[in-house]
Amino acid sequence: MSITTRAAICFELGTPWQIEEIELDPPKAGEVLARMGGSGLCHSDEHIVTGDLPWPLPMIGGHEGAAVIEEVGPGVMSVAPGDRVIFGFIPACGRCPSCSSGHQNLCDLGMYMGAGMQVSDHTARHHRNGQDLNLMCMLGTFAERTVTNEANCIKIGDDIPLDVACLLGCGVGTGWGAAVNTGEVAAGDTVVVVGVGGIGINAVQGAALAGAERILAIDPVEFKRQKALEFGATHTAADWDSGFDLLQELTWGRLANVVINTKGLGEGADIAAALRLAGKRGKVVVTNLHNAAEATVAMSALDLVLMEKQVRGSLFGSSNPRADIPRMLDLYRNGKLKLDELATHRYKLEEVNQGYDDMRAGRSLRGVITF
Ligand SMILES: NC(=O)c1ccc[n+]([C@@H]2O[C@H](COP(=O)([O-])OP(=O)(O)OC[C@H]3O[C@@H](n4cnc5c(N)ncnc54)[C@H](O)[C@@H]3O)[C@@H](O)[C@H]2O)c1
Ligand SMILES: [Zn+2]
Ligand SMILES: [Zn+2]
């Protein structure tokens, strides 16, 4: 029997999220029905609205969620009704070559991440007036209830509120891992984080925890620069150029070991700008999304060769959701990872557009929908 629930849906590019009643089918084999407890407002959902990420509409937004399992479909082994879970925004099957070689963020099932349907049989459980609805990252966490796959569920304990736990489903793992895993930040390093939003702020705290000596956070918004200092940055700048001048001075011209791009929307020219901040053997970590149609980036290839610089892409911070989400939870429990301070603004589901207004205006660090 289908049930009725409410969800925030993007029907057309450039239009606000619409809160609608929808019909939700029961979970099929390998799937779970979950009641959402918290959902973070990540910039990636904004890319659905702008079309920078050209995924199928209408789409239920949200991919940074934590929930309580209410029902499981046939064959589900790893979770049961009543379990509390964080959703990884990439499924981790545990069996494919990527999963079995320690790269769950690149699980083969991830190829369906933007397809909108259930990963099990490529059909929809979510409908409105007979029309199938797509799901952001096969999750659709901007909803009171959703159906998704067991492969996305990471079971957690009872000691952490779901509207805090949800942040680990995307923003924290992505930012923290961009520094710790992809950037391989080491003790004594100089790190630059460009763009201090929900992702960048976690790159700052990841770099700090990994022992970086200098962390320069670049963001045009003063509030963001202040927050960066609270999360472990040692210096801030308002733009690339003043950041470069400061970095020259701080490092006697040696520049950064790791530069992490996390501004809201990447542009081709940012790659050259980031490489300029990187020193010899410096790594540029590209975490932010660029428009899907962008095919050209600027960079000096000679500089790349002569200084052995590197450009690295980073998906969910090169983290393994099943290993790293519990690891980050422990860091939080031990007071080493800040989670409570990240969610500066909380909203009801029907306030999701206000949440994105606040994100765009730079008023929030991370907005969270509580249910
Ligand atoms: N690779 C992944 O796995 C992954 C996962 C989640 C999000 N993302 C992407 O990461 C990016 C950041 O997401 P978010 O949720 O942190 O966004 P956000 O909107 O919270 O933060 C973006 C920040 O960039 C800053 N900014 C804008 N223009 C800038 C400029 N010219 N120089 C410096 N800073 C500037 C903004 O002030 C803001 O603080 C997005 O593109 C998002 O889609 C990638
Ligand atoms: Zn995200
Ligand atoms: Zn896999």
mmCIF file with all atom_site columns, C-alpha atoms in Angstrom, residues 274-366:
data_model
loop_
_atom_site.group_PDB
_atom_site.id
_atom_site.type_symbol
_atom_site.label_atom_id
_atom_site.label_alt_id
_atom_site.label_comp_id
_atom_site.label_asym_id
_atom_site.label_entity_id
_atom_site.label_seq_id
_atom_site.pdbx_PDB_ins_code
_atom_site.Cartn_x
_atom_site.Cartn_y
_atom_site.Cartn_z
_atom_site.occupancy
_atom_site.B_iso_or_equiv
_atom_site.pdbx_formal_charge
_atom_site.auth_seq_id
_atom_site.auth_comp_id
_atom_site.auth_asym_id
_atom_site.auth_atom_id
_atom_site.pdbx_PDB_model_num
ATOM 1  C CA . ALA A 1 274 ? 44.459 27.624 -7.493  1.00 0.00 ? 274 ALA A CA 1
ATOM 2  C CA . LEU A 1 275 ? 47.634 26.329 -9.197  1.00 0.00 ? 275 LEU A CA 1
ATOM 3  C CA . ARG A 1 276 ? 49.126 29.790 -8.699  1.00 0.00 ? 276 ARG A CA 1
ATOM 4  C CA . LEU A 1 277 ? 48.667 29.364 -4.939  1.00 0.00 ? 277 LEU A CA 1
ATOM 5  C CA . ALA A 1 278 ? 50.272 25.904 -4.963  1.00 0.00 ? 278 ALA A CA 1
ATOM 6  C CA . GLY A 1 279 ? 54.011 25.517 -4.428  1.00 0.00 ? 279 GLY A CA 1
ATOM 7  C CA . LYS A 1 280 ? 56.359 22.806 -5.664  1.00 0.00 ? 280 LYS A CA 1
ATOM 8  C CA . ARG A 1 281 ? 54.580 19.403 -5.625  1.00 0.00 ? 281 ARG A CA 1
ATOM 9  C CA . GLY A 1 282 ? 51.511 21.295 -4.450  1.00 0.00 ? 282 GLY A CA 1
ATOM 10 C CA . LYS A 1 283 ? 48.148 19.572 -4.881  1.00 0.00 ? 283 LYS A CA 1
ATOM 11 C CA . VAL A 1 284 ? 45.028 21.352 -6.112  1.00 0.00 ? 284 VAL A CA 1
ATOM 12 C CA . VAL A 1 285 ? 41.955 19.480 -4.904  1.00 0.00 ? 285 VAL A CA 1
ATOM 13 C CA . VAL A 1 286 ? 38.845 20.186 -6.976  1.00 0.00 ? 286 VAL A CA 1
ATOM 14 C CA . THR A 1 287 ? 35.854 19.477 -4.762  1.00 0.00 ? 287 THR A CA 1
ATOM 15 C CA . ASN A 1 288 ? 33.322 22.019 -5.974  1.00 0.00 ? 288 ASN A CA 1
ATOM 16 C CA . LEU A 1 289 ? 31.169 21.257 -8.995  1.00 0.00 ? 289 LEU A CA 1
ATOM 17 C CA . HIS A 1 290 ? 31.649 23.039 -12.274 1.00 0.00 ? 290 HIS A CA 1
ATOM 18 C CA . ASN A 1 291 ? 28.904 23.412 -14.867 1.00 0.00 ? 291 ASN A CA 1
ATOM 19 C CA . ALA A 1 292 ? 28.422 20.065 -16.594 1.00 0.00 ? 292 ALA A CA 1
ATOM 20 C CA . ALA A 1 293 ? 28.946 21.623 -20.043 1.00 0.00 ? 293 ALA A CA 1
ATOM 21 C CA . GLU A 1 294 ? 32.232 23.308 -19.131 1.00 0.00 ? 294 GLU A CA 1
ATOM 22 C CA . ALA A 1 295 ? 34.977 21.620 -21.128 1.00 0.00 ? 295 ALA A CA 1
ATOM 23 C CA . THR A 1 296 ? 37.854 24.091 -20.865 1.00 0.00 ? 296 THR A CA 1
ATOM 24 C CA . VAL A 1 297 ? 39.902 25.093 -17.850 1.00 0.00 ? 297 VAL A CA 1
ATOM 25 C CA . ALA A 1 298 ? 42.825 27.484 -17.665 1.00 0.00 ? 298 ALA A CA 1
ATOM 26 C CA . MET A 1 299 ? 46.204 26.359 -16.377 1.00 0.00 ? 299 MET A CA 1
ATOM 27 C CA . SER A 1 300 ? 49.887 26.651 -17.132 1.00 0.00 ? 300 SER A CA 1
ATOM 28 C CA . ALA A 1 301 ? 50.895 23.148 -18.137 1.00 0.00 ? 301 ALA A CA 1
ATOM 29 C CA . LEU A 1 302 ? 54.554 24.197 -18.051 1.00 0.00 ? 302 LEU A CA 1
ATOM 30 C CA . ASP A 1 303 ? 54.155 25.272 -14.434 1.00 0.00 ? 303 ASP A CA 1
ATOM 31 C CA . LEU A 1 304 ? 52.539 21.887 -13.787 1.00 0.00 ? 304 LEU A CA 1
ATOM 32 C CA . VAL A 1 305 ? 55.607 20.093 -15.189 1.00 0.00 ? 305 VAL A CA 1
ATOM 33 C CA . LEU A 1 306 ? 58.384 22.271 -13.826 1.00 0.00 ? 306 LEU A CA 1
ATOM 34 C CA . MET A 1 307 ? 56.976 22.379 -10.293 1.00 0.00 ? 307 MET A CA 1
ATOM 35 C CA . GLU A 1 308 ? 55.415 18.890 -10.320 1.00 0.00 ? 308 GLU A CA 1
ATOM 36 C CA . LYS A 1 309 ? 52.078 20.358 -9.325  1.00 0.00 ? 309 LYS A CA 1
ATOM 37 C CA . GLN A 1 310 ? 49.002 18.118 -9.337  1.00 0.00 ? 310 GLN A CA 1
ATOM 38 C CA . VAL A 1 311 ? 45.286 18.616 -9.899  1.00 0.00 ? 311 VAL A CA 1
ATOM 39 C CA . ARG A 1 312 ? 43.063 16.045 -8.161  1.00 0.00 ? 312 ARG A CA 1
ATOM 40 C CA . GLY A 1 313 ? 39.306 15.582 -8.302  1.00 0.00 ? 313 GLY A CA 1
ATOM 41 C CA . SER A 1 314 ? 37.577 14.688 -5.048  1.00 0.00 ? 314 SER A CA 1
ATOM 42 C CA . LEU A 1 315 ? 34.198 12.979 -4.642  1.00 0.00 ? 315 LEU A CA 1
ATOM 43 C CA . PHE A 1 316 ? 32.879 12.770 -1.067  1.00 0.00 ? 316 PHE A CA 1
ATOM 44 C CA . GLY A 1 317 ? 36.409 13.639 -0.001  1.00 0.00 ? 317 GLY A CA 1
ATOM 45 C CA . SER A 1 318 ? 37.725 10.308 -1.330  1.00 0.00 ? 318 SER A CA 1
ATOM 46 C CA . SER A 1 319 ? 36.125 8.886  1.823   1.00 0.00 ? 319 SER A CA 1
ATOM 47 C CA . ASN A 1 320 ? 34.720 5.400  2.398   1.00 0.00 ? 320 ASN A CA 1
ATOM 48 C CA . PRO A 1 321 ? 31.252 6.130  3.802   1.00 0.00 ? 321 PRO A CA 1
ATOM 49 C CA . ARG A 1 322 ? 31.051 2.889  5.802   1.00 0.00 ? 322 ARG A CA 1
ATOM 50 C CA . ALA A 1 323 ? 34.442 3.379  7.418   1.00 0.00 ? 323 ALA A CA 1
ATOM 51 C CA . ASP A 1 324 ? 34.780 7.141  7.552   1.00 0.00 ? 324 ASP A CA 1
ATOM 52 C CA . ILE A 1 325 ? 31.306 8.169  8.750   1.00 0.00 ? 325 ILE A CA 1
ATOM 53 C CA . PRO A 1 326 ? 31.677 6.078  11.955  1.00 0.00 ? 326 PRO A CA 1
ATOM 54 C CA . ARG A 1 327 ? 35.258 7.382  12.278  1.00 0.00 ? 327 ARG A CA 1
ATOM 55 C CA . MET A 1 328 ? 34.084 10.990 12.052  1.00 0.00 ? 328 MET A CA 1
ATOM 56 C CA . LEU A 1 329 ? 31.314 10.269 14.566  1.00 0.00 ? 329 LEU A CA 1
ATOM 57 C CA . ASP A 1 330 ? 33.967 9.121  17.029  1.00 0.00 ? 330 ASP A CA 1
ATOM 58 C CA . LEU A 1 331 ? 35.983 12.279 16.427  1.00 0.00 ? 331 LEU A CA 1
ATOM 59 C CA . TYR A 1 332 ? 32.817 14.249 17.191  1.00 0.00 ? 332 TYR A CA 1
ATOM 60 C CA . ARG A 1 333 ? 32.136 12.257 20.367  1.00 0.00 ? 333 ARG A CA 1
ATOM 61 C CA . ASN A 1 334 ? 35.693 12.936 21.506  1.00 0.00 ? 334 ASN A CA 1
ATOM 62 C CA . GLY A 1 335 ? 35.348 16.659 20.890  1.00 0.00 ? 335 GLY A CA 1
ATOM 63 C CA . LYS A 1 336 ? 37.779 16.781 17.964  1.00 0.00 ? 336 LYS A CA 1
ATOM 64 C CA . LEU A 1 337 ? 35.288 17.377 15.158  1.00 0.00 ? 337 LEU A CA 1
ATOM 65 C CA . LYS A 1 338 ? 32.782 20.220 15.351  1.00 0.00 ? 338 LYS A CA 1
ATOM 66 C CA . LEU A 1 339 ? 29.291 19.308 14.139  1.00 0.00 ? 339 LEU A CA 1
ATOM 67 C CA . ASP A 1 340 ? 26.867 21.281 16.335  1.00 0.00 ? 340 ASP A CA 1
ATOM 68 C CA . GLU A 1 341 ? 28.519 24.567 15.358  1.00 0.00 ? 341 GLU A CA 1
ATOM 69 C CA . LEU A 1 342 ? 28.108 23.851 11.619  1.00 0.00 ? 342 LEU A CA 1
ATOM 70 C CA . ALA A 1 343 ? 24.327 24.090 11.509  1.00 0.00 ? 343 ALA A CA 1
ATOM 71 C CA . THR A 1 344 ? 23.960 27.827 12.055  1.00 0.00 ? 344 THR A CA 1
ATOM 72 C CA . HIS A 1 345 ? 20.357 27.853 10.751  1.00 0.00 ? 345 HIS A CA 1
ATOM 73 C CA . ARG A 1 346 ? 17.471 25.406 11.117  1.00 0.00 ? 346 ARG A CA 1
ATOM 74 C CA . TYR A 1 347 ? 14.329 25.302 8.989   1.00 0.00 ? 347 TYR A CA 1
ATOM 75 C CA . LYS A 1 348 ? 11.070 23.437 8.584   1.00 0.00 ? 348 LYS A CA 1
ATOM 76 C CA . LEU A 1 349 ? 10.581 21.592 5.289   1.00 0.00 ? 349 LEU A CA 1
ATOM 77 C CA . GLU A 1 350 ? 8.332  24.387 4.012   1.00 0.00 ? 350 GLU A CA 1
ATOM 78 C CA . GLU A 1 351 ? 11.109 26.919 4.688   1.00 0.00 ? 351 GLU A CA 1
ATOM 79 C CA . VAL A 1 352 ? 13.577 25.259 2.308   1.00 0.00 ? 352 VAL A CA 1
ATOM 80 C CA . ASN A 1 353 ? 13.590 28.247 -0.073  1.00 0.00 ? 353 ASN A CA 1
ATOM 81 C CA . GLN A 1 354 ? 14.407 30.591 2.817   1.00 0.00 ? 354 GLN A CA 1
ATOM 82 C CA . GLY A 1 355 ? 17.275 28.219 3.613   1.00 0.00 ? 355 GLY A CA 1
ATOM 83 C CA . TYR A 1 356 ? 18.669 28.538 0.100   1.00 0.00 ? 356 TYR A CA 1
ATOM 84 C CA . ASP A 1 357 ? 18.197 32.332 0.156   1.00 0.00 ? 357 ASP A CA 1
ATOM 85 C CA . ASP A 1 358 ? 20.322 32.385 3.315   1.00 0.00 ? 358 ASP A CA 1
ATOM 86 C CA . MET A 1 359 ? 22.967 30.147 1.700   1.00 0.00 ? 359 MET A CA 1
ATOM 87 C CA . ARG A 1 360 ? 23.179 32.301 -1.432  1.00 0.00 ? 360 ARG A CA 1
ATOM 88 C CA . ALA A 1 361 ? 23.417 35.498 0.634   1.00 0.00 ? 361 ALA A CA 1
ATOM 89 C CA . GLY A 1 362 ? 26.193 33.989 2.766   1.00 0.00 ? 362 GLY A CA 1
ATOM 90 C CA . ARG A 1 363 ? 24.163 34.293 5.990   1.00 0.00 ? 363 ARG A CA 1
ATOM 91 C CA . SER A 1 364 ? 24.375 30.609 6.948   1.00 0.00 ? 364 SER A CA 1
ATOM 92 C CA . LEU A 1 365 ? 27.307 28.243 7.264   1.00 0.00 ? 365 LEU A CA 1
ATOM 93 C CA . ARG A 1 366 ? 25.083 25.177 6.799   1.00 0.00 ? 366 ARG A CA 1
#
